[in-house]
Tab-separated table of C-alpha atoms and ligand atoms in Angstrom:
chain	number	residue	atom	x	y	z
A	112	UNK	CA	35.059	2.470	-1.933
A	113	UNK	CA	35.558	1.788	1.817
A	114	UNK	CA	39.168	3.094	1.654
A	115	UNK	CA	38.096	6.278	-0.128
A	116	UNK	CA	35.208	6.749	2.284
A	117	UNK	CA	37.570	6.663	5.258
A	118	UNK	CA	39.355	9.708	3.845
A	119	UNK	CA	36.274	11.569	2.746
A	120	UNK	CA	34.591	11.203	6.157
A	121	UNK	CA	31.113	12.620	6.425
A	122	UNK	CA	31.048	13.803	2.818
A	123	UNK	CA	31.922	10.275	1.696
A	124	UNK	CA	29.042	8.848	3.653
A	125	UNK	CA	26.755	11.350	1.949
A	126	UNK	CA	28.030	10.276	-1.478
A	127	UNK	CA	27.615	6.627	-0.559
A	128	UNK	CA	24.045	7.276	0.644
A	129	UNK	CA	23.166	9.116	-2.573
A	130	UNK	CA	24.564	6.299	-4.686
A	131	UNK	CA	22.699	3.673	-2.658
A	132	UNK	CA	19.429	5.626	-2.909
A	133	UNK	CA	19.836	5.991	-6.675
A	134	UNK	CA	20.431	2.279	-7.106
A	135	UNK	CA	17.357	1.425	-5.033
A	136	UNK	CA	15.092	3.767	-6.984
A	137	UNK	CA	16.252	2.154	-10.227
A	138	UNK	CA	14.776	-1.147	-9.004
A	139	UNK	CA	11.286	0.172	-9.765
A	140	UNK	CA	9.904	0.250	-13.318
A	141	UNK	CA	9.202	3.694	-14.692
A	142	UNK	CA	5.978	5.140	-13.290
A	143	UNK	CA	6.400	3.233	-10.011
A	144	UNK	CA	7.476	4.834	-6.740
A	145	UNK	CA	10.063	3.319	-4.420
A	146	UNK	CA	8.810	3.570	-0.831
A	147	UNK	CA	9.748	1.440	2.220
A	148	UNK	CA	11.300	-1.395	0.264
A	149	UNK	CA	8.681	-1.998	-2.451
A	150	UNK	CA	7.526	-0.371	-5.673
A	151	UNK	CA	4.088	1.211	-5.786
A	152	UNK	CA	1.827	2.431	-8.566
A	153	UNK	CA	-1.055	4.757	-7.673
A	154	UNK	CA	-3.906	4.495	-10.170
A	155	UNK	CA	-5.285	7.540	-11.934
A	156	UNK	CA	-8.526	5.727	-12.721
A	157	UNK	CA	-11.164	4.249	-10.450
A	158	UNK	CA	-12.530	0.724	-10.673
A	159	UNK	CA	-14.240	-1.972	-8.614
A	160	UNK	CA	-12.088	-4.138	-6.334
A	161	UNK	CA	-11.924	-7.193	-8.614
A	162	UNK	CA	-10.914	-5.184	-11.689
A	163	UNK	CA	-8.323	-3.299	-9.636
A	164	UNK	CA	-6.988	-6.628	-8.363
A	165	UNK	CA	-6.776	-8.017	-11.923
A	166	UNK	CA	-5.061	-4.880	-13.212
A	167	UNK	CA	-2.323	-5.280	-10.604
A	168	UNK	CA	-1.880	-8.981	-11.433
A	169	UNK	CA	-1.471	-8.109	-15.122
A	170	UNK	CA	1.357	-5.748	-14.132
A	171	UNK	CA	3.236	-8.491	-12.217
A	172	UNK	CA	2.104	-6.970	-8.930
A	173	UNK	CA	-0.696	-7.196	-6.377
A	174	UNK	CA	-2.981	-4.740	-4.616
A	175	UNK	CA	-1.045	-3.094	-1.796
A	176	UNK	CA	-0.479	-5.225	1.302
A	177	UNK	CA	0.218	-3.367	4.539
A	178	UNK	CA	2.877	-5.389	6.375
A	179	UNK	CA	3.934	-2.865	8.997
A	180	UNK	CA	3.016	0.305	10.814
A	181	UNK	CA	5.809	2.080	8.961
A	182	UNK	CA	4.228	1.213	5.645
A	183	UNK	CA	0.853	2.452	6.775
A	184	UNK	CA	2.223	5.781	7.932
A	185	UNK	CA	4.672	6.256	5.117
A	186	UNK	CA	2.082	5.710	2.449
A	187	UNK	CA	-1.251	6.717	3.549
A	188	UNK	CA	-0.632	9.590	5.815
A	189	UNK	CA	1.935	11.282	3.632
A	190	UNK	CA	1.360	10.321	0.025
A	191	UNK	CA	-2.326	10.005	-0.694
A	192	UNK	CA	-5.356	12.244	-0.565
A	193	UNK	CA	-7.991	9.883	-1.964
A	194	UNK	CA	-9.659	6.574	-1.172
A	195	UNK	CA	-7.664	3.562	-2.394
A	196	UNK	CA	-8.441	-0.149	-2.492
A	197	UNK	CA	-6.149	-2.341	-0.398
A	198	UNK	CA	-5.341	-6.001	-1.137
A	199	UNK	CA	-7.548	-7.116	1.766
A	200	UNK	CA	-10.968	-8.812	1.615
A	201	UNK	CA	-13.238	-11.140	3.543
A	202	UNK	CA	-14.821	-12.440	0.319
A	203	UNK	CA	-14.054	-16.095	1.146
A	204	UNK	CA	-15.613	-16.058	4.586
A	205	UNK	CA	-17.355	-13.202	6.353
A	206	UNK	CA	-15.139	-11.642	8.992
A	207	UNK	CA	-12.041	-13.647	7.980
A	208	UNK	CA	-9.861	-11.053	6.317
A	209	UNK	CA	-7.147	-12.201	3.912
A	210	UNK	CA	-4.331	-10.325	2.190
A	211	UNK	CA	-4.078	-11.027	-1.545
A	212	UNK	CA	-0.423	-12.098	-1.365
A	213	UNK	CA	-0.981	-14.642	1.416
A	214	UNK	CA	0.514	-12.462	4.156
A	215	UNK	CA	-1.124	-13.599	7.414
A	216	UNK	CA	-3.817	-11.167	8.561
A	217	UNK	CA	-2.516	-9.768	11.815
A	218	UNK	CA	-5.147	-7.929	13.794
A	219	UNK	CA	-2.399	-6.347	15.905
A	220	UNK	CA	-1.159	-4.127	13.074
A	221	UNK	CA	-4.412	-3.309	11.337
A	222	UNK	CA	-5.540	0.284	11.162
A	223	UNK	CA	-9.317	0.161	11.025
A	224	UNK	CA	-11.311	3.351	11.278
A	225	UNK	CA	-13.589	3.820	14.280
A	226	UNK	CA	-16.293	1.127	14.311
A	227	UNK	CA	-14.862	-0.670	11.247
A	228	UNK	CA	-15.083	-3.243	9.832
A	229	UNK	CA	-18.878	-3.058	10.202
A	230	UNK	CA	-19.982	-5.118	7.166
A	231	UNK	CA	-22.883	-2.709	6.567
A	232	UNK	CA	-25.985	-4.546	5.267
A	233	UNK	CA	-23.834	-7.697	5.026
A	234	UNK	CA	-22.438	-6.275	1.777
A	235	UNK	CA	-18.964	-4.980	2.676
A	236	UNK	CA	-16.140	-7.391	1.854
A	237	UNK	CA	-13.378	-5.243	0.329
A	238	UNK	CA	-11.115	-2.928	2.301
A	239	UNK	CA	-9.975	0.541	1.340
A	240	UNK	CA	-8.035	3.379	2.864
A	241	UNK	CA	-10.493	6.158	3.605
A	242	UNK	CA	-9.608	9.816	3.147
A	243	UNK	CA	-12.824	10.668	4.999
A	244	UNK	CA	-11.612	8.609	8.004
A	245	UNK	CA	-8.193	10.273	8.013
A	246	UNK	CA	-6.673	7.384	6.037
A	247	UNK	CA	-7.822	4.629	8.325
A	248	UNK	CA	-9.342	1.468	6.825
A	249	UNK	CA	-12.963	0.750	6.016
A	250	UNK	CA	-14.698	-2.318	4.597
A	251	UNK	CA	-16.883	-1.334	1.656
A	252	UNK	CA	-18.923	-2.857	-1.168
A	253	UNK	CA	-16.522	-4.417	-3.681
A	254	UNK	CA	-18.502	-2.982	-6.613
A	255	UNK	CA	-17.762	0.627	-5.665
A	256	UNK	CA	-15.405	2.389	-8.089
A	257	UNK	CA	-12.259	3.572	-6.357
A	258	UNK	CA	-8.605	4.346	-6.947
A	259	UNK	CA	-6.144	1.585	-6.076
A	260	UNK	CA	-2.452	0.991	-5.390
A	261	UNK	CA	-0.414	-1.847	-6.903
A	262	UNK	CA	2.687	-3.121	-5.075
A	263	UNK	CA	5.549	-5.219	-6.381
B	580	LIG	CA1	-17.442	-8.338	5.217
B	581	LIG	CA1	-17.608	-0.398	6.572
């Protein structure tokens, strides 16, 4: 390949890029989307946070964990138009947010909506992306039925 590419020049690089992209997309099971290095499944149904969490675990995945600003922008600002549960809760201890996959919660790269998290009525312990808040995050009651995104 490298020898051939040298002769093909820019066209060769294009071919190489196409082949690489194809191989990457084949890493995701059917029905999953390849975006920014992981595979994602956007639910058609709505469910409470715990059921959504369990559904992801049963599919060898976890509720989406936002690890970078790129991921936030790539996904939520361009690909969704609904509210979706994230893999982030403060169920264990109020105000101590934890990602479901053990990723350290880094306040520096969170994307909370204005005034959030506000733990309204001391009942909001599950985090979702909010279409109403232009895809910023909001803590909400875990029993609310909502779409969700699994990541693997
Ligand atoms: Ca809370
Ligand atoms: Ca809230």
